[in-house]
mmCIF file of C-alpha atoms in Angstrom:
data_model
loop_
_atom_site.group_PDB
_atom_site.id
_atom_site.type_symbol
_atom_site.label_atom_id
_atom_site.label_comp_id
_atom_site.label_asym_id
_atom_site.label_seq_id
_atom_site.Cartn_x
_atom_site.Cartn_y
_atom_site.Cartn_z
ATOM 1 C CA MET A 1 129.758 150.478 124.290
ATOM 2 C CA ILE A 2 129.475 152.053 127.825
ATOM 3 C CA VAL A 3 126.463 154.116 126.990
ATOM 4 C CA THR A 4 124.846 151.146 125.261
ATOM 5 C CA ALA A 5 125.397 149.027 128.305
ATOM 6 C CA PHE A 6 123.594 151.482 130.599
ATOM 7 C CA PHE A 7 120.581 151.390 128.273
ATOM 8 C CA ALA A 8 120.645 147.535 128.365
ATOM 9 C CA LEU A 9 121.002 147.433 132.119
ATOM 10 C CA ASP A 10 118.095 149.748 132.624
ATOM 11 C CA GLY A 11 115.810 147.544 130.475
ATOM 12 C CA PHE A 12 117.147 144.330 132.093
ATOM 13 C CA VAL A 13 116.431 145.581 135.664
ATOM 14 C CA PHE A 14 112.951 146.955 134.882
ATOM 15 C CA ALA A 15 111.840 143.760 133.182
ATOM 16 C CA ASN A 16 112.832 141.641 136.097
ATOM 17 C CA TRP A 17 110.679 143.920 138.388
ATOM 18 C CA VAL A 18 107.815 143.523 136.012
ATOM 19 C CA VAL A 19 108.119 139.722 136.157
ATOM 20 C CA CYS A 20 107.978 139.758 139.962
ATOM 21 C CA VAL A 21 104.868 141.952 140.221
ATOM 22 C CA PRO A 22 102.411 139.087 140.639
ATOM 23 C CA GLN A 23 104.404 137.486 143.394
ATOM 24 C CA VAL A 24 105.021 140.810 145.196
ATOM 25 C CA LYS A 25 101.238 141.476 144.887
ATOM 26 C CA GLN A 26 100.400 138.247 146.662
ATOM 27 C CA THR A 27 103.075 138.778 149.391
ATOM 28 C CA VAL A 28 101.863 142.156 150.445
ATOM 29 C CA GLY A 29 98.258 141.131 150.046
ATOM 30 C CA ALA A 30 97.352 144.015 147.663
ATOM 31 C CA SER A 31 94.099 144.358 145.897
ATOM 32 C CA SER A 32 94.213 145.242 142.213
ATOM 33 C CA GLY A 33 93.475 148.846 143.064
ATOM 34 C CA GLY A 34 95.978 148.932 145.871
ATOM 35 C CA LEU A 35 98.611 147.551 143.532
ATOM 36 C CA GLY A 36 97.737 150.109 140.894
ATOM 37 C CA LEU A 37 98.275 152.971 143.351
ATOM 38 C CA ALA A 38 101.580 151.445 144.512
ATOM 39 C CA LEU A 39 102.759 151.135 140.858
ATOM 40 C CA LEU A 40 101.913 154.749 140.277
ATOM 41 C CA ALA A 41 104.733 155.586 142.727
ATOM 42 C CA ILE A 42 107.249 154.454 140.172
ATOM 43 C CA SER A 43 105.907 157.071 137.623
ATOM 44 C CA ALA A 44 105.597 159.793 140.296
ATOM 45 C CA GLY A 45 109.230 159.156 141.413
ATOM 46 C CA ALA A 46 110.485 159.092 137.783
ATOM 47 C CA VAL A 47 108.637 162.234 136.684
ATOM 48 C CA ALA A 48 109.533 164.280 139.816
ATOM 49 C CA THR A 49 113.246 163.384 139.195
ATOM 50 C CA MET A 50 113.532 163.945 135.496
ATOM 51 C CA VAL A 51 113.890 167.810 135.453
ATOM 52 C CA ILE A 52 116.093 167.810 138.395
ATOM 53 C CA THR A 53 118.405 165.244 136.760
ATOM 54 C CA GLY A 54 118.749 167.483 133.726
ATOM 55 C CA ARG A 55 120.259 170.221 135.988
ATOM 56 C CA LEU A 56 122.488 167.772 137.820
ATOM 57 C CA CYS A 57 123.822 166.462 134.405
ATOM 58 C CA ALA A 58 124.510 170.031 133.300
ATOM 59 C CA HIS A 59 126.446 170.730 136.516
ATOM 60 C CA PHE A 60 128.215 167.538 137.320
ATOM 61 C CA GLY A 61 128.306 165.785 133.996
ATOM 62 C CA SER A 62 126.038 163.148 132.647
ATOM 63 C CA GLY A 63 128.488 160.220 133.291
ATOM 64 C CA ARG A 64 128.697 160.888 136.976
ATOM 65 C CA VAL A 65 124.976 161.263 137.398
ATOM 66 C CA CYS A 66 124.501 158.132 135.278
ATOM 67 C CA VAL A 67 126.555 156.057 137.592
ATOM 68 C CA ALA A 68 124.857 157.442 140.681
ATOM 69 C CA ALA A 69 121.309 156.866 139.257
ATOM 70 C CA ALA A 70 122.286 153.336 138.104
ATOM 71 C CA THR A 71 123.600 152.530 141.588
ATOM 72 C CA LEU A 72 120.302 153.816 143.147
ATOM 73 C CA LEU A 73 118.309 151.779 140.745
ATOM 74 C CA SER A 74 120.258 148.656 141.455
ATOM 75 C CA VAL A 75 119.941 149.058 145.282
ATOM 76 C CA SER A 76 116.320 149.883 145.196
ATOM 77 C CA ILE A 77 115.199 146.948 142.971
ATOM 78 C CA ALA A 78 115.944 144.649 145.983
ATOM 79 C CA VAL A 79 113.521 146.463 148.402
ATOM 80 C CA PRO A 80 110.052 145.681 147.029
ATOM 81 C CA GLY A 81 110.615 141.919 147.354
ATOM 82 C CA GLN A 82 111.308 142.598 151.131
ATOM 83 C CA THR A 83 108.095 144.527 151.854
ATOM 84 C CA ASP A 84 105.123 143.083 153.728
ATOM 85 C CA ARG A 85 102.612 145.939 153.442
ATOM 86 C CA VAL A 86 101.241 147.844 150.540
ATOM 87 C CA TRP A 87 102.507 151.270 151.956
ATOM 88 C CA GLU A 88 105.921 149.864 152.358
ATOM 89 C CA LEU A 89 105.735 148.638 148.744
ATOM 90 C CA ALA A 90 104.592 152.127 147.527
ATOM 91 C CA ILE A 91 107.545 153.930 149.340
ATOM 92 C CA SER A 92 110.027 151.314 147.907
ATOM 93 C CA LEU A 93 108.738 151.820 144.424
ATOM 94 C CA LEU A 94 108.873 155.639 144.784
ATOM 95 C CA VAL A 95 112.658 155.284 145.407
ATOM 96 C CA PHE A 96 112.932 152.764 142.489
ATOM 97 C CA GLY A 97 111.118 155.375 140.314
ATOM 98 C CA VAL A 98 113.718 157.991 141.238
ATOM 99 C CA GLY A 99 116.594 155.801 140.139
ATOM 100 C CA PHE A 100 114.695 154.733 137.003
ATOM 101 C CA GLY A 101 113.810 158.300 135.906
ATOM 102 C CA GLY A 102 117.268 159.630 136.867
ATOM 103 C CA LEU A 103 118.930 156.907 134.806
ATOM 104 C CA ASP A 104 116.655 157.556 131.935
ATOM 105 C CA VAL A 105 117.631 161.253 131.539
ATOM 106 C CA ALA A 106 121.315 160.731 132.445
ATOM 107 C CA MET A 107 121.963 157.921 129.958
ATOM 108 C CA ASN A 108 119.977 159.742 127.236
ATOM 109 C CA SER A 109 122.113 162.825 127.999
ATOM 110 C CA MET A 110 125.265 160.725 127.638
ATOM 111 C CA ALA A 111 123.936 159.390 124.333
ATOM 112 C CA VAL A 112 123.318 162.944 123.073
ATOM 113 C CA GLU A 113 126.858 163.972 123.868
ATOM 114 C CA LEU A 114 128.304 160.897 122.103
ATOM 115 C CA ILE A 115 126.007 161.603 119.004
ATOM 116 C CA ALA A 116 127.240 165.280 118.997
ATOM 117 C CA ARG A 117 130.904 164.004 118.924
ATOM 118 C CA LEU A 118 130.206 161.395 116.270
ATOM 119 C CA ARG A 119 127.859 163.420 114.337
ATOM 120 C CA ALA A 120 125.730 160.395 113.569
ATOM 121 C CA PRO A 121 122.113 159.897 114.362
ATOM 122 C CA ILE A 122 122.458 156.815 116.408
ATOM 123 C CA MET A 123 119.971 157.329 119.221
ATOM 124 C CA PRO A 124 117.616 154.576 118.097
ATOM 125 C CA GLY A 125 120.464 152.025 118.465
ATOM 126 C CA PHE A 126 120.791 152.898 122.188
ATOM 127 C CA HIS A 127 116.941 152.461 122.627
ATOM 128 C CA ALA A 128 117.258 149.152 120.869
ATOM 129 C CA ALA A 129 119.770 148.136 123.516
ATOM 130 C CA TYR A 130 117.104 149.045 126.108
ATOM 131 C CA SER A 131 114.571 146.877 124.386
ATOM 132 C CA LEU A 132 116.970 143.998 124.074
ATOM 133 C CA GLY A 133 117.963 144.346 127.725
ATOM 134 C CA GLY A 134 114.240 144.214 128.579
ATOM 135 C CA LEU A 135 113.841 141.116 126.512
ATOM 136 C CA LEU A 136 116.741 139.357 128.217
ATOM 137 C CA GLY A 137 115.496 140.520 131.613
ATOM 138 C CA ALA A 138 111.998 139.053 130.881
ATOM 139 C CA LEU A 139 113.562 135.760 129.860
ATOM 140 C CA ALA A 140 115.922 135.593 132.870
ATOM 141 C CA GLY A 141 113.249 136.795 135.139
ATOM 142 C CA GLY A 142 110.776 134.245 134.001
ATOM 143 C CA ALA A 143 113.199 131.449 134.594
ATOM 144 C CA LEU A 144 114.221 132.690 138.164
ATOM 145 C CA ALA A 145 110.536 133.369 139.070
ATOM 146 C CA GLY A 146 109.763 129.751 138.630
ATOM 147 C CA VAL A 147 112.321 128.629 141.223
ATOM 148 C CA LEU A 148 112.861 131.653 143.618
ATOM 149 C CA SER A 149 110.748 133.882 145.712
ATOM 150 C CA ALA A 150 110.414 137.531 144.676
ATOM 151 C CA GLY A 151 112.668 138.590 147.535
ATOM 152 C CA THR A 152 115.508 136.332 146.599
ATOM 153 C CA HIS A 153 115.025 136.949 142.838
ATOM 154 C CA LEU A 154 115.330 140.662 143.144
ATOM 155 C CA LEU A 155 118.334 140.424 145.572
ATOM 156 C CA LEU A 156 120.235 138.529 142.960
ATOM 157 C CA ILE A 157 119.267 141.071 140.243
ATOM 158 C CA ALA A 158 120.304 143.931 142.562
ATOM 159 C CA ALA A 159 123.769 142.191 143.221
ATOM 160 C CA ALA A 160 124.258 141.588 139.546
ATOM 161 C CA SER A 161 123.364 145.098 138.429
ATOM 162 C CA LEU A 162 125.598 146.716 141.184
ATOM 163 C CA LEU A 163 128.460 144.620 139.806
ATOM 164 C CA VAL A 164 127.715 145.727 136.217
ATOM 165 C CA THR A 165 127.372 149.390 137.410
ATOM 166 C CA ALA A 166 130.740 149.190 139.152
ATOM 167 C CA VAL A 167 132.478 147.863 136.033
ATOM 168 C CA LEU A 168 130.841 150.534 133.856
ATOM 169 C CA ALA A 169 131.840 153.249 136.280
ATOM 170 C CA VAL A 170 135.480 152.187 136.043
ATOM 171 C CA SER A 171 135.245 151.961 132.355
ATOM 172 C CA LEU A 172 133.711 155.388 132.182
ATOM 173 C CA ARG A 173 136.413 156.923 134.280
ATOM 174 C CA SER A 174 139.198 155.361 132.136
ATOM 175 C CA VAL A 175 137.658 156.650 128.888
ATOM 176 C CA GLY A 176 136.950 160.074 130.310
ATOM 177 C CA ALA A 177 133.826 162.168 129.840
ATOM 178 C CA PRO A 178 133.216 165.646 128.551
ATOM 179 C CA PRO A 179 133.266 168.296 131.398
ATOM 180 C CA PRO A 180 129.905 169.573 132.704
ATOM 181 C CA SER A 181 130.323 172.846 130.821
ATOM 182 C CA ALA A 182 130.408 170.903 127.582
ATOM 183 C CA ALA A 183 127.096 169.101 128.342
ATOM 184 C CA ALA A 184 125.289 172.187 129.683
ATOM 185 C CA ALA A 185 124.192 173.328 126.285
ATOM 186 C CA GLY A 186 123.042 171.581 123.297
ATOM 187 C CA PRO A 187 125.383 171.527 120.306
ATOM 188 C CA ARG A 188 122.859 173.494 118.221
ATOM 189 C CA ALA A 189 122.455 176.227 120.781
ATOM 190 C CA ALA A 190 124.648 178.650 118.778
ATOM 191 C CA ALA A 191 122.443 178.276 115.694
ATOM 192 C CA ASP A 192 119.273 178.987 117.623
ATOM 193 C CA PRO A 193 118.127 182.569 117.316
ATOM 194 C CA GLY A 194 116.448 182.675 120.711
ATOM 195 C CA VAL A 195 115.785 180.788 123.884
ATOM 196 C CA SER A 196 112.044 180.883 123.410
ATOM 197 C CA ASN A 197 112.259 179.219 120.118
ATOM 198 C CA THR A 198 114.529 176.469 121.538
ATOM 199 C CA ARG A 199 112.011 175.910 124.287
ATOM 200 C CA ARG A 200 109.186 175.798 121.681
ATOM 201 C CA LEU A 201 111.044 173.186 119.651
ATOM 202 C CA VAL A 202 111.835 171.104 122.820
ATOM 203 C CA ALA A 203 108.221 171.221 123.695
ATOM 204 C CA LEU A 204 107.210 170.001 120.246
ATOM 205 C CA PHE A 205 109.682 167.075 120.497
ATOM 206 C CA GLY A 206 108.321 166.353 123.882
ATOM 207 C CA LEU A 207 104.797 166.143 122.497
ATOM 208 C CA ILE A 208 105.902 163.728 119.819
ATOM 209 C CA ALA A 209 107.489 161.621 122.695
ATOM 210 C CA LEU A 210 104.236 161.846 124.572
ATOM 211 C CA CYS A 211 102.114 160.597 121.635
ATOM 212 C CA SER A 212 104.478 157.701 121.085
ATOM 213 C CA ALA A 213 104.733 156.753 124.820
ATOM 214 C CA TYR A 214 100.928 156.921 125.108
ATOM 215 C CA GLY A 215 100.727 154.360 122.365
ATOM 216 C CA GLU A 216 103.506 152.097 123.634
ATOM 217 C CA GLY A 217 102.045 151.999 127.190
ATOM 218 C CA ALA A 218 98.608 151.338 125.982
ATOM 219 C CA MET A 219 99.604 148.682 123.515
ATOM 220 C CA ALA A 220 101.666 146.904 126.222
ATOM 221 C CA ASP A 221 98.818 146.783 128.694
ATOM 222 C CA TRP A 222 95.755 146.469 126.407
ATOM 223 C CA GLY A 223 96.829 144.877 123.196
ATOM 224 C CA SER A 224 96.660 141.319 124.386
ATOM 225 C CA VAL A 225 93.463 142.056 126.339
ATOM 226 C CA HIS A 226 91.870 143.029 122.989
ATOM 227 C CA LEU A 227 92.892 139.952 121.236
ATOM 228 C CA HIS A 228 91.643 137.841 124.075
ATOM 229 C CA LEU A 229 88.295 139.469 124.776
ATOM 230 C CA ASP A 230 87.280 140.997 121.397
ATOM 231 C CA LEU A 231 88.841 138.414 118.996
ATOM 232 C CA HIS A 232 88.134 135.526 121.438
ATOM 233 C CA THR A 233 91.704 134.026 121.254
ATOM 234 C CA SER A 234 93.334 131.963 123.899
ATOM 235 C CA VAL A 235 95.544 133.718 126.455
ATOM 236 C CA SER A 236 98.702 132.207 125.082
ATOM 237 C CA LEU A 237 97.760 133.157 121.489
ATOM 238 C CA ALA A 238 96.777 136.705 122.601
ATOM 239 C CA ALA A 239 100.344 137.198 123.803
ATOM 240 C CA SER A 240 101.496 136.931 120.160
ATOM 241 C CA GLY A 241 100.167 140.350 119.530
ATOM 242 C CA PHE A 242 102.492 142.035 121.996
ATOM 243 C CA ALA A 243 105.281 139.741 120.943
ATOM 244 C CA SER A 244 105.001 140.921 117.378
ATOM 245 C CA PHE A 245 104.782 144.484 118.581
ATOM 246 C CA SER A 246 107.813 144.112 120.631
ATOM 247 C CA ALA A 247 109.880 142.362 117.930
ATOM 248 C CA ALA A 248 109.002 145.136 115.426
ATOM 249 C CA MET A 249 110.019 147.691 117.991
ATOM 250 C CA VAL A 250 113.486 146.094 118.408
ATOM 251 C CA ALA A 251 114.043 145.594 114.611
ATOM 252 C CA GLY A 252 112.853 149.206 113.876
ATOM 253 C CA ARG A 253 115.198 150.561 116.435
ATOM 254 C CA LEU A 254 118.187 148.585 115.184
ATOM 255 C CA GLY A 255 117.630 150.092 111.648
ATOM 256 C CA GLY A 256 116.680 153.555 113.041
ATOM 257 C CA SER A 257 120.060 155.088 112.750
ATOM 258 C CA TRP A 258 120.340 154.002 109.076
ATOM 259 C CA MET A 259 116.821 155.347 108.379
ATOM 260 C CA LEU A 260 117.511 158.677 110.042
ATOM 261 C CA ALA A 261 120.858 159.094 108.270
ATOM 262 C CA ARG A 262 119.215 158.406 104.871
ATOM 263 C CA ALA A 263 115.599 159.682 105.144
ATOM 264 C CA GLY A 264 115.987 162.491 107.630
ATOM 265 C CA ARG A 265 114.336 163.054 110.887
ATOM 266 C CA THR A 266 111.076 164.558 109.583
ATOM 267 C CA LEU A 267 110.304 161.710 107.214
ATOM 268 C CA VAL A 268 111.208 159.007 109.908
ATOM 269 C CA LEU A 269 108.985 160.789 112.572
ATOM 270 C CA ALA A 270 106.052 161.667 110.355
ATOM 271 C CA GLY A 271 106.141 158.436 108.309
ATOM 272 C CA GLY A 272 106.584 156.285 111.405
ATOM 273 C CA ALA A 273 103.687 157.976 113.143
ATOM 274 C CA LEU A 274 101.339 157.527 110.138
ATOM 275 C CA MET A 275 102.301 153.891 109.914
ATOM 276 C CA ALA A 276 101.496 153.453 113.608
ATOM 277 C CA ALA A 277 98.143 155.107 113.103
ATOM 278 C CA ALA A 278 97.271 152.812 110.244
ATOM 279 C CA GLY A 279 98.403 149.711 112.183
ATOM 280 C CA VAL A 280 96.196 150.542 115.261
ATOM 281 C CA LEU A 281 93.255 150.952 113.031
ATOM 282 C CA LEU A 282 93.853 147.459 111.492
ATOM 283 C CA ALA A 283 94.519 145.867 114.799
ATOM 284 C CA ALA A 284 91.563 147.446 116.589
ATOM 285 C CA LEU A 285 88.837 147.517 113.976
ATOM 286 C CA VAL A 286 89.288 144.378 111.786
ATOM 287 C CA PRO A 287 87.993 141.233 113.461
ATOM 288 C CA SER A 288 90.669 138.979 112.245
ATOM 289 C CA LEU A 289 93.687 137.593 114.218
ATOM 290 C CA VAL A 290 95.968 137.640 111.163
ATOM 291 C CA VAL A 291 95.225 141.270 110.350
ATOM 292 C CA ALA A 292 95.505 142.217 114.016
ATOM 293 C CA ILE A 293 98.930 140.729 114.192
ATOM 294 C CA VAL A 294 99.928 142.572 111.031
ATOM 295 C CA GLY A 295 98.518 145.731 112.683
ATOM 296 C CA PHE A 296 100.523 145.170 115.854
ATOM 297 C CA THR A 297 103.744 144.751 113.869
ATOM 298 C CA LEU A 298 103.133 147.976 111.904
ATOM 299 C CA VAL A 299 102.462 149.770 115.207
ATOM 300 C CA GLY A 300 105.837 148.449 116.522
ATOM 301 C CA PHE A 301 107.672 149.509 113.474
ATOM 302 C CA GLY A 302 105.987 152.890 113.363
ATOM 303 C CA PHE A 303 106.597 153.802 117.034
ATOM 304 C CA ALA A 304 110.045 152.286 117.153
ATOM 305 C CA ASN A 305 112.080 155.570 116.517
ATOM 306 C CA LEU A 306 109.575 158.271 117.578
ATOM 307 C CA PHE A 307 110.647 158.446 121.206
ATOM 308 C CA PRO A 308 114.466 157.950 120.770
ATOM 309 C CA ALA A 309 114.487 160.419 117.791
ATOM 310 C CA ALA A 310 112.443 163.076 119.711
ATOM 311 C CA LEU A 311 114.745 162.865 122.715
ATOM 312 C CA GLY A 312 117.808 163.080 120.545
ATOM 313 C CA GLU A 313 116.581 166.213 118.823
ATOM 314 C CA ALA A 314 115.641 167.785 122.155
ATOM 315 C CA GLY A 315 119.101 166.944 123.495
ATOM 316 C CA ALA A 316 120.740 168.425 120.430
ATOM 317 C CA LEU A 317 118.921 171.648 120.962
ATOM 318 C CA ALA A 318 119.204 172.113 124.774
ATOM 319 C CA GLY A 319 121.617 169.405 126.103
ATOM 320 C CA PRO A 320 120.612 167.415 129.301
ATOM 321 C CA ARG A 321 117.792 170.021 130.152
ATOM 322 C CA GLY A 322 116.387 169.365 126.764
ATOM 323 C CA VAL A 323 116.445 165.725 127.341
ATOM 324 C CA ALA A 324 114.914 166.118 130.733
ATOM 325 C CA ALA A 325 112.087 168.309 129.546
ATOM 326 C CA ALA A 326 111.147 166.043 126.587
ATOM 327 C CA SER A 327 111.426 162.946 128.778
ATOM 328 C CA THR A 328 109.133 164.443 131.336
ATOM 329 C CA ILE A 329 106.497 165.429 128.804
ATOM 330 C CA GLY A 330 106.832 162.145 127.129
ATOM 331 C CA TYR A 331 106.688 160.082 130.308
ATOM 332 C CA THR A 332 103.253 161.550 131.054
ATOM 333 C CA GLY A 333 101.940 159.884 127.940
ATOM 334 C CA PHE A 334 103.221 156.482 129.123
ATOM 335 C CA LEU A 335 101.608 157.085 132.447
ATOM 336 C CA ALA A 336 98.259 158.317 131.032
ATOM 337 C CA GLY A 337 97.811 155.888 128.265
ATOM 338 C CA PRO A 338 96.734 152.693 130.051
ATOM 339 C CA PRO A 339 94.253 154.260 132.465
ATOM 340 C CA VAL A 340 92.673 156.465 129.764
ATOM 341 C CA ILE A 341 92.258 153.410 127.476
ATOM 342 C CA GLY A 342 90.724 151.581 130.429
ATOM 343 C CA PHE A 343 88.345 154.415 131.225
ATOM 344 C CA LEU A 344 87.137 154.733 127.598
ATOM 345 C CA ALA A 345 86.827 151.005 127.080
ATOM 346 C CA GLU A 346 84.178 150.862 129.874
ATOM 347 C CA ARG A 347 82.180 153.476 127.896
ATOM 348 C CA VAL A 348 82.687 152.899 124.223
ATOM 349 C CA GLY A 349 84.341 149.488 124.098
ATOM 350 C CA LEU A 350 88.038 148.556 123.846
ATOM 351 C CA PRO A 351 88.316 148.612 120.036
ATOM 352 C CA ALA A 352 87.155 152.136 119.874
ATOM 353 C CA ALA A 353 89.281 153.168 122.875
ATOM 354 C CA LEU A 354 92.417 151.821 121.153
ATOM 355 C CA THR A 355 91.746 154.174 118.227
ATOM 356 C CA THR A 356 92.920 157.102 120.401
ATOM 357 C CA ILE A 357 96.384 155.713 119.866
ATOM 358 C CA SER A 358 95.857 156.259 116.187
ATOM 359 C CA LEU A 359 94.628 159.841 116.796
ATOM 360 C CA LEU A 360 97.613 160.760 118.854
ATOM 361 C CA ALA A 361 99.961 159.084 116.301
ATOM 362 C CA ALA A 362 98.343 161.216 113.669
ATOM 363 C CA ILE A 363 98.927 164.300 115.857
ATOM 364 C CA ALA A 364 102.560 163.281 116.262
ATOM 365 C CA ALA A 365 102.943 163.328 112.402
ATOM 366 C CA VAL A 366 101.616 166.772 112.221
ATOM 367 C CA VAL A 367 103.776 167.964 115.024
ATOM 368 C CA ALA A 368 106.940 166.595 113.326
ATOM 369 C CA VAL A 369 106.139 168.600 110.218
ATOM 370 C CA ALA A 370 105.537 171.642 112.373
ATOM 371 C CA ALA A 371 108.843 171.185 114.098
ATOM 372 C CA ARG A 372 110.643 171.060 110.851
ATOM 373 C CA ARG A 373 108.974 174.389 109.819
ATOM 374 C CA ALA A 374 109.734 176.024 113.064
ATOM 375 C CA GLU A 375 113.455 175.023 113.160
ATOM 376 C CA PRO A 376 115.897 177.655 112.244
ATOM 377 C CA ALA A 377 117.010 177.662 108.611
ATOM 378 C CA LEU A 378 120.710 177.191 109.783
ATOM 379 C CA LEU A 379 119.785 173.661 111.184
ATOM 380 C CA VAL A 380 119.987 170.847 108.708
ATOM 381 C CA VAL A 381 117.803 167.691 109.067
#
């Protein structure tokens, strides 16, 4: 429950920030380009922190690092709403990104440790909690944004998340956590014939995470735009595409542990990637709203378990450092997806640009099979 709560808290806090972006943009007087550069600071802070966090988890233990990162995230969420200039906003978001990236690696490392003890593939369930936290955060944030300024809104979220973090920290101490030495190496390390092979496998799972994150980021930013501009739907109706995608992601992750236990990792990864690839082609190339919604739903189900399963496998192989490495590789896909789609859309049109998601999903399916073949014979899926 404690690990699940950290995932939900992370999604809740981040969703409230997203809701406040338009208000903050107006407050600091940022242009679209200026806001885009400021928002990049979140990704820069997160990516720069992820590898370091893996080492900190291995040395101090994932639980302690998780509490520290959640505390930083909770405090830093209040600052963007108090800024008056774009450069101040960028600096505050850089710190927010450090907390977000640190918590991402630390909570996934805690999840890997719990999975090793339980010997059950439950990583998708944790990521479902993140998605549900994001959904609740968006609903709460939308309600607060209508009556409060961004500064007051984010201060309330900071206070609430600090309180939750304190409760979780006390609960974590009472339950106890594995010593840092137990977290320093993945539970499969003894079965791995060499460090180079472990690194190669972690890189392969990181590549799967990248392909998935590229698609998730692109669908979030461009899916509704495609329905509105290319299929000429209303703005409110265009939102139904992302809603169906998000709902399918949550449902897919809630059932992800069951699927991994019964179908195995390779089938879930490769099958999910191919489902997402087909869904993108339907949504992007068939000029029908109904077909597009079906496509969005398939993409959500397909991508639902790729990122969590890939991180879980990287952590099983190399502990927190494996989680950090795969997260860093994967997060670059989330960072690159939206701007790459935008760049291609200006040259070949948005429908054709969206098909790059399908291409990367197909690559993820091939990599999933390659990872299975590269895995030592002693490891069982």
